[in-house]
């Protein structure tokens, strides 16, 4: 049953909506898409309706910027709203609001002093509609476009470099301490054989040496192909000089630009890898050779030599252990024993000297004492000890007068002792 339909009225079944401007725009775009065979769901152009400053500030604060963008879109969609006021914010955030308002076609103005300064946005006649693309979509499109352009540029550079002829010679891993003067002197005989070309020799930051060829004089013009052919002809001679004098480990042709950047090498180091390994021929396979019975194997001889060397090493270790001195456990006891040995040796030497003294002919007094058969008394022994002591002190540094007085006193005591032993009274000398 149709809505609101009756026998007297057809209701709303035949009523249609009137097409406004937006409807007309959408219908026009639909017809254009059909005519150009374009799918609206997948087709998106590369146009970015935002300024570079807006995209840069958006990337610095993505979440906050997306929130402000939604506020702008809601404000743009509401026809009744003519003014949008934001909360107070720092200067960097206010700059983003001003830039985004200009991209939408709004007017913006900062109001009130700090810290209450804020931005107010107004709709003006220049405003038509909000951009169809969001800020996030534009950032993704710009990033992908930059990446693709960079890739294309690098590919074009490599393609151009691969087609350009060689114009220089590259020496890799030069000898340590090699100077440009030495290199010029060594290569002079070869490079001077080409009068139409001149070479500039210089070091690269990668510690490689390049010889860039150029015209010797402005009046002489040599094509790039002729220059490449000349360099190829010079390469064998330069390689032989380099190997004979050990100037570098490798010499190859290269292509250089005006800034001495290497655009192309004769042997590209980036091509090394599995492709180079696979390109080489496989090693020939051969069955292992079997040793005949009774033949001494190389490993057997080597094992016997190692065993003999090990035995000799053990013998040397045992000999070293036998000849090594024993470690003294109690060093104090060892020092005491050495001191006692030194004292015994000193006593024996004193006895030898004393025996030499006794061997001298006895004096008159000693012969008299032996004839009488008298023995020394205790007083005589003390007197002799005192005399010896006095003589020892005199040798230690006393004055000669003191020594003479002591000797005279001792002599009086000895005479008195002898008289007492004979029975007489001692005689004292004052």
PDB file of C-alpha atoms in Angstrom, residues 25-298:
ATOM      1  CA  UNK A  25      27.189  19.625  -8.509  1.00  0.00           C
ATOM      2  CA  UNK A  26      27.067  15.972  -7.544  1.00  0.00           C
ATOM      3  CA  UNK A  27      25.062  15.100 -10.639  1.00  0.00           C
ATOM      4  CA  UNK A  28      27.496  16.961 -12.841  1.00  0.00           C
ATOM      5  CA  UNK A  29      30.464  15.137 -11.282  1.00  0.00           C
ATOM      6  CA  UNK A  30      28.683  11.813 -11.749  1.00  0.00           C
ATOM      7  CA  UNK A  31      28.132  12.434 -15.425  1.00  0.00           C
ATOM      8  CA  UNK A  32      31.761  13.516 -15.913  1.00  0.00           C
ATOM      9  CA  UNK A  33      33.020  10.384 -14.171  1.00  0.00           C
ATOM     10  CA  UNK A  34      30.872   8.205 -16.429  1.00  0.00           C
ATOM     11  CA  UNK A  35      32.052  10.048 -19.518  1.00  0.00           C
ATOM     12  CA  UNK A  36      35.753   9.809 -18.561  1.00  0.00           C
ATOM     13  CA  UNK A  37      35.477   6.239 -17.254  1.00  0.00           C
ATOM     14  CA  UNK A  38      36.656   7.211 -13.748  1.00  0.00           C
ATOM     15  CA  UNK A  39      35.817   5.315 -10.579  1.00  0.00           C
ATOM     16  CA  UNK A  40      35.054   7.904  -7.862  1.00  0.00           C
ATOM     17  CA  UNK A  41      35.872   5.437  -5.083  1.00  0.00           C
ATOM     18  CA  UNK A  42      39.431   4.801  -6.198  1.00  0.00           C
ATOM     19  CA  UNK A  43      40.297   7.971  -8.066  1.00  0.00           C
ATOM     20  CA  UNK A  44      41.971  10.716  -6.078  1.00  0.00           C
ATOM     21  CA  UNK A  45      44.070  13.427  -7.587  1.00  0.00           C
ATOM     22  CA  UNK A  46      47.442  14.562  -6.224  1.00  0.00           C
ATOM     23  CA  UNK A  47      46.315  18.093  -5.413  1.00  0.00           C
ATOM     24  CA  UNK A  48      47.006  19.183  -1.822  1.00  0.00           C
ATOM     25  CA  UNK A  49      44.721  22.053  -0.709  1.00  0.00           C
ATOM     26  CA  UNK A  50      46.838  22.905   2.348  1.00  0.00           C
ATOM     27  CA  UNK A  51      49.977  24.995   2.627  1.00  0.00           C
ATOM     28  CA  UNK A  52      53.369  23.504   3.511  1.00  0.00           C
ATOM     29  CA  UNK A  53      53.378  25.342   6.864  1.00  0.00           C
ATOM     30  CA  UNK A  54      50.028  23.804   7.808  1.00  0.00           C
ATOM     31  CA  UNK A  55      51.250  20.293   6.975  1.00  0.00           C
ATOM     32  CA  UNK A  56      54.493  20.848   8.865  1.00  0.00           C
ATOM     33  CA  UNK A  57      52.708  22.026  12.032  1.00  0.00           C
ATOM     34  CA  UNK A  58      50.209  19.178  11.660  1.00  0.00           C
ATOM     35  CA  UNK A  59      53.030  16.610  11.695  1.00  0.00           C
ATOM     36  CA  UNK A  60      54.443  18.115  14.897  1.00  0.00           C
ATOM     37  CA  UNK A  61      51.178  17.683  16.867  1.00  0.00           C
ATOM     38  CA  UNK A  62      49.011  15.188  14.983  1.00  0.00           C
ATOM     39  CA  UNK A  63      46.331  14.350  17.560  1.00  0.00           C
ATOM     40  CA  UNK A  64      45.765  17.913  18.682  1.00  0.00           C
ATOM     41  CA  UNK A  65      45.708  19.142  15.075  1.00  0.00           C
ATOM     42  CA  UNK A  66      43.147  16.508  14.065  1.00  0.00           C
ATOM     43  CA  UNK A  67      40.848  17.723  16.865  1.00  0.00           C
ATOM     44  CA  UNK A  68      41.064  21.305  15.599  1.00  0.00           C
ATOM     45  CA  UNK A  69      40.445  20.145  12.034  1.00  0.00           C
ATOM     46  CA  UNK A  70      37.199  18.449  13.126  1.00  0.00           C
ATOM     47  CA  UNK A  71      36.076  21.709  14.759  1.00  0.00           C
ATOM     48  CA  UNK A  72      36.722  23.510  11.477  1.00  0.00           C
ATOM     49  CA  UNK A  73      34.735  20.951   9.454  1.00  0.00           C
ATOM     50  CA  UNK A  74      31.758  21.077  11.802  1.00  0.00           C
ATOM     51  CA  UNK A  75      31.817  24.872  11.644  1.00  0.00           C
ATOM     52  CA  UNK A  76      32.055  24.818   7.843  1.00  0.00           C
ATOM     53  CA  UNK A  77      29.127  22.393   7.498  1.00  0.00           C
ATOM     54  CA  UNK A  78      26.780  24.476   9.682  1.00  0.00           C
ATOM     55  CA  UNK A  79      25.322  27.303   7.578  1.00  0.00           C
ATOM     56  CA  UNK A  80      23.865  29.090  10.583  1.00  0.00           C
ATOM     57  CA  UNK A  81      27.214  29.503  12.347  1.00  0.00           C
ATOM     58  CA  UNK A  82      29.175  32.586  11.351  1.00  0.00           C
ATOM     59  CA  UNK A  83      31.814  32.722  14.078  1.00  0.00           C
ATOM     60  CA  UNK A  84      33.973  30.153  15.843  1.00  0.00           C
ATOM     61  CA  UNK A  85      35.903  31.022  18.998  1.00  0.00           C
ATOM     62  CA  UNK A  86      38.745  28.826  20.308  1.00  0.00           C
ATOM     63  CA  UNK A  87      40.064  28.540  23.834  1.00  0.00           C
ATOM     64  CA  UNK A  88      43.221  30.419  24.901  1.00  0.00           C
ATOM     65  CA  UNK A  89      46.337  28.615  23.650  1.00  0.00           C
ATOM     66  CA  UNK A  90      50.076  29.167  23.115  1.00  0.00           C
ATOM     67  CA  UNK A  91      51.435  31.116  20.178  1.00  0.00           C
ATOM     68  CA  UNK A  92      52.533  28.013  18.229  1.00  0.00           C
ATOM     69  CA  UNK A  93      49.029  26.553  18.364  1.00  0.00           C
ATOM     70  CA  UNK A  94      47.447  29.891  17.416  1.00  0.00           C
ATOM     71  CA  UNK A  95      49.735  29.949  14.352  1.00  0.00           C
ATOM     72  CA  UNK A  96      48.332  26.578  13.258  1.00  0.00           C
ATOM     73  CA  UNK A  97      44.740  27.867  13.672  1.00  0.00           C
ATOM     74  CA  UNK A  98      45.519  30.946  11.537  1.00  0.00           C
ATOM     75  CA  UNK A  99      47.166  28.839   8.809  1.00  0.00           C
ATOM     76  CA  UNK A 100      44.338  26.269   8.717  1.00  0.00           C
ATOM     77  CA  UNK A 101      41.691  29.037   8.628  1.00  0.00           C
ATOM     78  CA  UNK A 102      43.381  30.546   5.606  1.00  0.00           C
ATOM     79  CA  UNK A 103      43.364  27.136   3.859  1.00  0.00           C
ATOM     80  CA  UNK A 104      39.603  26.778   4.541  1.00  0.00           C
ATOM     81  CA  UNK A 105      38.873  30.284   3.274  1.00  0.00           C
ATOM     82  CA  UNK A 106      38.040  31.759   6.702  1.00  0.00           C
ATOM     83  CA  UNK A 107      39.176  34.987   8.302  1.00  0.00           C
ATOM     84  CA  UNK A 108      40.939  34.682  11.674  1.00  0.00           C
ATOM     85  CA  UNK A 109      41.928  37.151  14.362  1.00  0.00           C
ATOM     86  CA  UNK A 110      43.725  36.908  17.709  1.00  0.00           C
ATOM     87  CA  UNK A 111      41.981  38.590  20.644  1.00  0.00           C
ATOM     88  CA  UNK A 112      42.738  39.542  24.272  1.00  0.00           C
ATOM     89  CA  UNK A 113      46.181  39.822  25.832  1.00  0.00           C
ATOM     90  CA  UNK A 114      48.169  36.964  27.340  1.00  0.00           C
ATOM     91  CA  UNK A 115      47.435  34.631  29.036  1.00  0.00           C
ATOM     92  CA  UNK A 116      43.857  34.865  27.722  1.00  0.00           C
ATOM     93  CA  UNK A 117      44.793  35.408  24.094  1.00  0.00           C
ATOM     94  CA  UNK A 118      42.708  33.257  21.749  1.00  0.00           C
ATOM     95  CA  UNK A 119      41.722  33.000  18.066  1.00  0.00           C
ATOM     96  CA  UNK A 120      38.337  33.798  16.547  1.00  0.00           C
ATOM     97  CA  UNK A 121      37.423  32.494  13.057  1.00  0.00           C
ATOM     98  CA  UNK A 122      34.789  34.134  10.785  1.00  0.00           C
ATOM     99  CA  UNK A 123      33.039  33.035   7.613  1.00  0.00           C
ATOM    100  CA  UNK A 124      33.433  35.416   4.696  1.00  0.00           C
ATOM    101  CA  UNK A 125      32.153  35.486   1.108  1.00  0.00           C
ATOM    102  CA  UNK A 126      35.375  33.860  -0.110  1.00  0.00           C
ATOM    103  CA  UNK A 127      34.487  30.676   1.770  1.00  0.00           C
ATOM    104  CA  UNK A 128      32.926  28.050  -0.484  1.00  0.00           C
ATOM    105  CA  UNK A 129      33.343  24.670   1.201  1.00  0.00           C
ATOM    106  CA  UNK A 130      35.780  22.662   3.333  1.00  0.00           C
ATOM    107  CA  UNK A 131      38.577  20.819   1.527  1.00  0.00           C
ATOM    108  CA  UNK A 132      37.621  17.324   0.468  1.00  0.00           C
ATOM    109  CA  UNK A 133      40.904  15.825   1.686  1.00  0.00           C
ATOM    110  CA  UNK A 134      41.918  15.698   5.290  1.00  0.00           C
ATOM    111  CA  UNK A 135      45.316  16.765   6.571  1.00  0.00           C
ATOM    112  CA  UNK A 136      46.342  13.152   7.253  1.00  0.00           C
ATOM    113  CA  UNK A 137      45.544  12.100   3.680  1.00  0.00           C
ATOM    114  CA  UNK A 138      47.564  14.990   2.265  1.00  0.00           C
ATOM    115  CA  UNK A 139      50.566  14.140   4.443  1.00  0.00           C
ATOM    116  CA  UNK A 140      50.467  10.529   3.245  1.00  0.00           C
ATOM    117  CA  UNK A 141      50.167  11.603  -0.384  1.00  0.00           C
ATOM    118  CA  UNK A 142      53.052  14.037  -0.108  1.00  0.00           C
ATOM    119  CA  UNK A 143      55.301  11.465   1.594  1.00  0.00           C
ATOM    120  CA  UNK A 144      54.591   8.834  -1.045  1.00  0.00           C
ATOM    121  CA  UNK A 145      55.108  11.356  -3.821  1.00  0.00           C
ATOM    122  CA  UNK A 146      58.462  12.431  -2.398  1.00  0.00           C
ATOM    123  CA  UNK A 147      59.571   8.818  -2.008  1.00  0.00           C
ATOM    124  CA  UNK A 148      58.570   7.935  -5.552  1.00  0.00           C
ATOM    125  CA  UNK A 149      60.267  11.039  -6.957  1.00  0.00           C
ATOM    126  CA  UNK A 150      63.434  10.225  -5.033  1.00  0.00           C
ATOM    127  CA  UNK A 151      63.411   6.675  -6.340  1.00  0.00           C
ATOM    128  CA  UNK A 152      62.862   7.884  -9.888  1.00  0.00           C
ATOM    129  CA  UNK A 153      65.662  10.434  -9.544  1.00  0.00           C
ATOM    130  CA  UNK A 154      68.115   7.850  -8.249  1.00  0.00           C
ATOM    131  CA  UNK A 155      67.171   5.448 -11.020  1.00  0.00           C
ATOM    132  CA  UNK A 156      67.633   8.172 -13.611  1.00  0.00           C
ATOM    133  CA  UNK A 157      71.034   9.066 -12.175  1.00  0.00           C
ATOM    134  CA  UNK A 158      72.171   5.448 -12.249  1.00  0.00           C
ATOM    135  CA  UNK A 159      70.883   5.026 -15.794  1.00  0.00           C
ATOM    136  CA  UNK A 160      72.628   8.198 -16.888  1.00  0.00           C
ATOM    137  CA  UNK A 161      75.842   7.207 -15.122  1.00  0.00           C
ATOM    138  CA  UNK A 162      75.810   3.731 -16.627  1.00  0.00           C
ATOM    139  CA  UNK A 163      75.640   5.240 -20.089  1.00  0.00           C
ATOM    140  CA  UNK A 164      78.298   7.903 -19.554  1.00  0.00           C
ATOM    141  CA  UNK A 165      81.826   7.067 -20.733  1.00  0.00           C
ATOM    142  CA  UNK A 166      84.809   6.753 -18.417  1.00  0.00           C
ATOM    143  CA  UNK A 167      86.778   9.925 -17.760  1.00  0.00           C
ATOM    144  CA  UNK A 168      89.072   8.944 -14.881  1.00  0.00           C
ATOM    145  CA  UNK A 169      91.174   6.263 -13.204  1.00  0.00           C
ATOM    146  CA  UNK A 170      90.582   5.065  -9.642  1.00  0.00           C
ATOM    147  CA  UNK A 171      93.186   3.536  -7.303  1.00  0.00           C
ATOM    148  CA  UNK A 172      91.713   1.678  -4.326  1.00  0.00           C
ATOM    149  CA  UNK A 173      93.551   0.831  -1.081  1.00  0.00           C
ATOM    150  CA  UNK A 174      96.706   2.854  -1.826  1.00  0.00           C
ATOM    151  CA  UNK A 175      99.986   2.126  -0.075  1.00  0.00           C
ATOM    152  CA  UNK A 176     100.361   3.633   3.389  1.00  0.00           C
ATOM    153  CA  UNK A 177     102.262   6.915   3.254  1.00  0.00           C
ATOM    154  CA  UNK A 178     101.949   7.299  -0.510  1.00  0.00           C
ATOM    155  CA  UNK A 179     102.059  10.950  -1.606  1.00  0.00           C
ATOM    156  CA  UNK A 180     100.774  12.610  -4.756  1.00  0.00           C
ATOM    157  CA  UNK A 181     104.291  13.650  -5.741  1.00  0.00           C
ATOM    158  CA  UNK A 182     105.486  10.046  -5.650  1.00  0.00           C
ATOM    159  CA  UNK A 183     102.478   8.959  -7.705  1.00  0.00           C
ATOM    160  CA  UNK A 184     103.072  11.645 -10.336  1.00  0.00           C
ATOM    161  CA  UNK A 185     106.729  10.658 -10.623  1.00  0.00           C
ATOM    162  CA  UNK A 186     105.886   6.956 -11.002  1.00  0.00           C
ATOM    163  CA  UNK A 187     103.133   7.557 -13.584  1.00  0.00           C
ATOM    164  CA  UNK A 188     104.931  10.335 -15.467  1.00  0.00           C
ATOM    165  CA  UNK A 189     106.357   8.076 -18.178  1.00  0.00           C
ATOM    166  CA  UNK A 190     102.931   6.598 -18.963  1.00  0.00           C
ATOM    167  CA  UNK A 191     100.780   9.727 -18.659  1.00  0.00           C
ATOM    168  CA  UNK A 192     103.135  11.856 -20.761  1.00  0.00           C
ATOM    169  CA  UNK A 193     102.579   9.519 -23.706  1.00  0.00           C
ATOM    170  CA  UNK A 194      99.166  11.194 -24.292  1.00  0.00           C
ATOM    171  CA  UNK A 195      99.910  14.831 -25.187  1.00  0.00           C
ATOM    172  CA  UNK A 196      96.267  15.709 -25.744  1.00  0.00           C
ATOM    173  CA  UNK A 197      95.195  14.791 -22.189  1.00  0.00           C
ATOM    174  CA  UNK A 198      96.179  16.088 -18.790  1.00  0.00           C
ATOM    175  CA  UNK A 199      95.450  14.412 -15.447  1.00  0.00           C
ATOM    176  CA  UNK A 200      94.532  15.894 -12.074  1.00  0.00           C
ATOM    177  CA  UNK A 201      95.527  13.573  -9.205  1.00  0.00           C
ATOM    178  CA  UNK A 202      93.798  13.944  -5.843  1.00  0.00           C
ATOM    179  CA  UNK A 203      92.727  12.001  -2.766  1.00  0.00           C
ATOM    180  CA  UNK A 204      89.072  11.259  -2.007  1.00  0.00           C
ATOM    181  CA  UNK A 205      87.560  11.265   1.507  1.00  0.00           C
ATOM    182  CA  UNK A 206      87.352   7.460   1.199  1.00  0.00           C
ATOM    183  CA  UNK A 207      91.214   7.387   1.001  1.00  0.00           C
ATOM    184  CA  UNK A 208      91.039   6.448  -2.662  1.00  0.00           C
ATOM    185  CA  UNK A 209      93.076   8.192  -5.355  1.00  0.00           C
ATOM    186  CA  UNK A 210      91.582   9.419  -8.611  1.00  0.00           C
ATOM    187  CA  UNK A 211      93.207  10.576 -11.840  1.00  0.00           C
ATOM    188  CA  UNK A 212      90.695  12.723 -13.702  1.00  0.00           C
ATOM    189  CA  UNK A 213      91.437  13.272 -17.385  1.00  0.00           C
ATOM    190  CA  UNK A 214      90.737  16.584 -19.129  1.00  0.00           C
ATOM    191  CA  UNK A 215      91.903  18.492 -22.180  1.00  0.00           C
ATOM    192  CA  UNK A 216      95.511  19.593 -21.984  1.00  0.00           C
ATOM    193  CA  UNK A 217      94.721  22.968 -23.578  1.00  0.00           C
ATOM    194  CA  UNK A 218      91.434  24.719 -24.397  1.00  0.00           C
ATOM    195  CA  UNK A 219      92.305  24.655 -28.078  1.00  0.00           C
ATOM    196  CA  UNK A 220      92.396  20.844 -28.120  1.00  0.00           C
ATOM    197  CA  UNK A 221      88.986  19.162 -28.180  1.00  0.00           C
ATOM    198  CA  UNK A 222      88.680  15.433 -27.566  1.00  0.00           C
ATOM    199  CA  UNK A 223      85.375  13.602 -27.586  1.00  0.00           C
ATOM    200  CA  UNK A 224      84.278  11.576 -24.588  1.00  0.00           C
ATOM    201  CA  UNK A 225      84.436   8.341 -26.527  1.00  0.00           C
ATOM    202  CA  UNK A 226      88.022   9.083 -27.620  1.00  0.00           C
ATOM    203  CA  UNK A 227      88.936   9.907 -24.033  1.00  0.00           C
ATOM    204  CA  UNK A 228      87.504   6.593 -22.845  1.00  0.00           C
ATOM    205  CA  UNK A 229      89.438   4.707 -25.530  1.00  0.00           C
ATOM    206  CA  UNK A 230      92.651   6.464 -24.487  1.00  0.00           C
ATOM    207  CA  UNK A 231      92.116   5.570 -20.838  1.00  0.00           C
ATOM    208  CA  UNK A 232      91.493   1.938 -21.726  1.00  0.00           C
ATOM    209  CA  UNK A 233      94.754   1.919 -23.688  1.00  0.00           C
ATOM    210  CA  UNK A 234      96.668   3.407 -20.729  1.00  0.00           C
ATOM    211  CA  UNK A 235      95.210   1.043 -18.161  1.00  0.00           C
ATOM    212  CA  UNK A 236      97.527  -1.988 -18.766  1.00  0.00           C
ATOM    213  CA  UNK A 237     100.680   0.150 -18.457  1.00  0.00           C
ATOM    214  CA  UNK A 238      99.418   1.892 -15.324  1.00  0.00           C
ATOM    215  CA  UNK A 239      98.392  -1.442 -13.797  1.00  0.00           C
ATOM    216  CA  UNK A 240     101.866  -2.908 -14.365  1.00  0.00           C
ATOM    217  CA  UNK A 241     103.527   0.139 -12.749  1.00  0.00           C
ATOM    218  CA  UNK A 242     101.095  -0.041  -9.823  1.00  0.00           C
ATOM    219  CA  UNK A 243     101.798  -3.744  -9.234  1.00  0.00           C
ATOM    220  CA  UNK A 244     105.575  -3.409  -9.657  1.00  0.00           C
ATOM    221  CA  UNK A 245     105.914  -0.549  -7.166  1.00  0.00           C
ATOM    222  CA  UNK A 246     103.077  -1.657  -4.846  1.00  0.00           C
ATOM    223  CA  UNK A 247     101.249   1.656  -5.185  1.00  0.00           C
ATOM    224  CA  UNK A 248      97.710   0.302  -4.654  1.00  0.00           C
ATOM    225  CA  UNK A 249      95.795  -2.927  -4.496  1.00  0.00           C
ATOM    226  CA  UNK A 250      93.566  -2.248  -7.508  1.00  0.00           C
ATOM    227  CA  UNK A 251      93.332   0.113 -10.494  1.00  0.00           C
ATOM    228  CA  UNK A 252      90.141   0.563 -12.507  1.00  0.00           C
ATOM    229  CA  UNK A 253      88.375   3.046 -14.743  1.00  0.00           C
ATOM    230  CA  UNK A 254      85.606   5.267 -13.410  1.00  0.00           C
ATOM    231  CA  UNK A 255      83.236   8.102 -14.308  1.00  0.00           C
ATOM    232  CA  UNK A 256      83.503  11.336 -12.323  1.00  0.00           C
ATOM    233  CA  UNK A 257      81.373  14.452 -12.169  1.00  0.00           C
ATOM    234  CA  UNK A 258      82.565  18.026 -11.706  1.00  0.00           C
ATOM    235  CA  UNK A 259      82.679  17.599  -7.895  1.00  0.00           C
ATOM    236  CA  UNK A 260      84.800  14.428  -8.148  1.00  0.00           C
ATOM    237  CA  UNK A 261      81.897  12.211  -7.142  1.00  0.00           C
ATOM    238  CA  UNK A 262      82.185   8.688  -8.529  1.00  0.00           C
ATOM    239  CA  UNK A 263      79.154   8.001 -10.717  1.00  0.00           C
ATOM    240  CA  UNK A 264      80.299   4.740 -12.206  1.00  0.00           C
ATOM    241  CA  UNK A 265      83.030   2.201 -11.539  1.00  0.00           C
ATOM    242  CA  UNK A 266      84.433  -0.394 -13.854  1.00  0.00           C
ATOM    243  CA  UNK A 267      83.987  -2.936 -11.044  1.00  0.00           C
ATOM    244  CA  UNK A 268      80.950  -2.019  -8.950  1.00  0.00           C
ATOM    245  CA  UNK A 269      81.453  -3.175  -5.324  1.00  0.00           C
ATOM    246  CA  UNK A 270      77.669  -3.381  -4.836  1.00  0.00           C
ATOM    247  CA  UNK A 271      77.386  -6.197  -7.345  1.00  0.00           C
ATOM    248  CA  UNK A 272      79.353  -8.575  -5.150  1.00  0.00           C
ATOM    249  CA  UNK A 273      77.296 -11.169  -3.346  1.00  0.00           C
ATOM    250  CA  UNK A 274      75.453 -14.352  -4.205  1.00  0.00           C
ATOM    251  CA  UNK A 275      75.285 -13.427  -7.868  1.00  0.00           C
ATOM    252  CA  UNK A 276      79.073 -13.374  -8.027  1.00  0.00           C
ATOM    253  CA  UNK A 277      79.284 -16.653  -6.158  1.00  0.00           C
ATOM    254  CA  UNK A 278      76.759 -18.286  -8.458  1.00  0.00           C
ATOM    255  CA  UNK A 279      78.554 -16.935 -11.514  1.00  0.00           C
ATOM    256  CA  UNK A 280      81.764 -18.720 -10.587  1.00  0.00           C
ATOM    257  CA  UNK A 281      82.250 -22.310 -11.722  1.00  0.00           C
ATOM    258  CA  UNK A 282      81.655 -24.977  -9.127  1.00  0.00           C
ATOM    259  CA  UNK A 283      84.668 -26.741  -7.703  1.00  0.00           C
ATOM    260  CA  UNK A 284      85.406 -30.085  -9.426  1.00  0.00           C
ATOM    261  CA  UNK A 285      84.330 -33.095  -7.454  1.00  0.00           C
ATOM    262  CA  UNK A 286      86.876 -35.899  -6.942  1.00  0.00           C
ATOM    263  CA  UNK A 287      86.842 -39.054  -4.857  1.00  0.00           C
ATOM    264  CA  UNK A 288      89.229 -39.113  -1.866  1.00  0.00           C
ATOM    265  CA  UNK A 289      92.429 -41.054  -2.562  1.00  0.00           C
ATOM    266  CA  UNK A 290      92.989 -44.200  -0.489  1.00  0.00           C
ATOM    267  CA  UNK A 291      96.368 -44.952   1.081  1.00  0.00           C
ATOM    268  CA  UNK A 292      97.852 -48.341   0.232  1.00  0.00           C
ATOM    269  CA  UNK A 293      98.476 -50.854   2.983  1.00  0.00           C
ATOM    270  CA  UNK A 294     101.916 -50.473   4.560  1.00  0.00           C
ATOM    271  CA  UNK A 295     102.296 -46.804   3.554  1.00  0.00           C
ATOM    272  CA  UNK A 296     102.906 -44.318   6.322  1.00  0.00           C
ATOM    273  CA  UNK A 297     100.265 -41.644   6.328  1.00  0.00           C
ATOM    274  CA  UNK A 298     101.084 -37.979   6.686  1.00  0.00           C
TER     275      UNK A 298
END
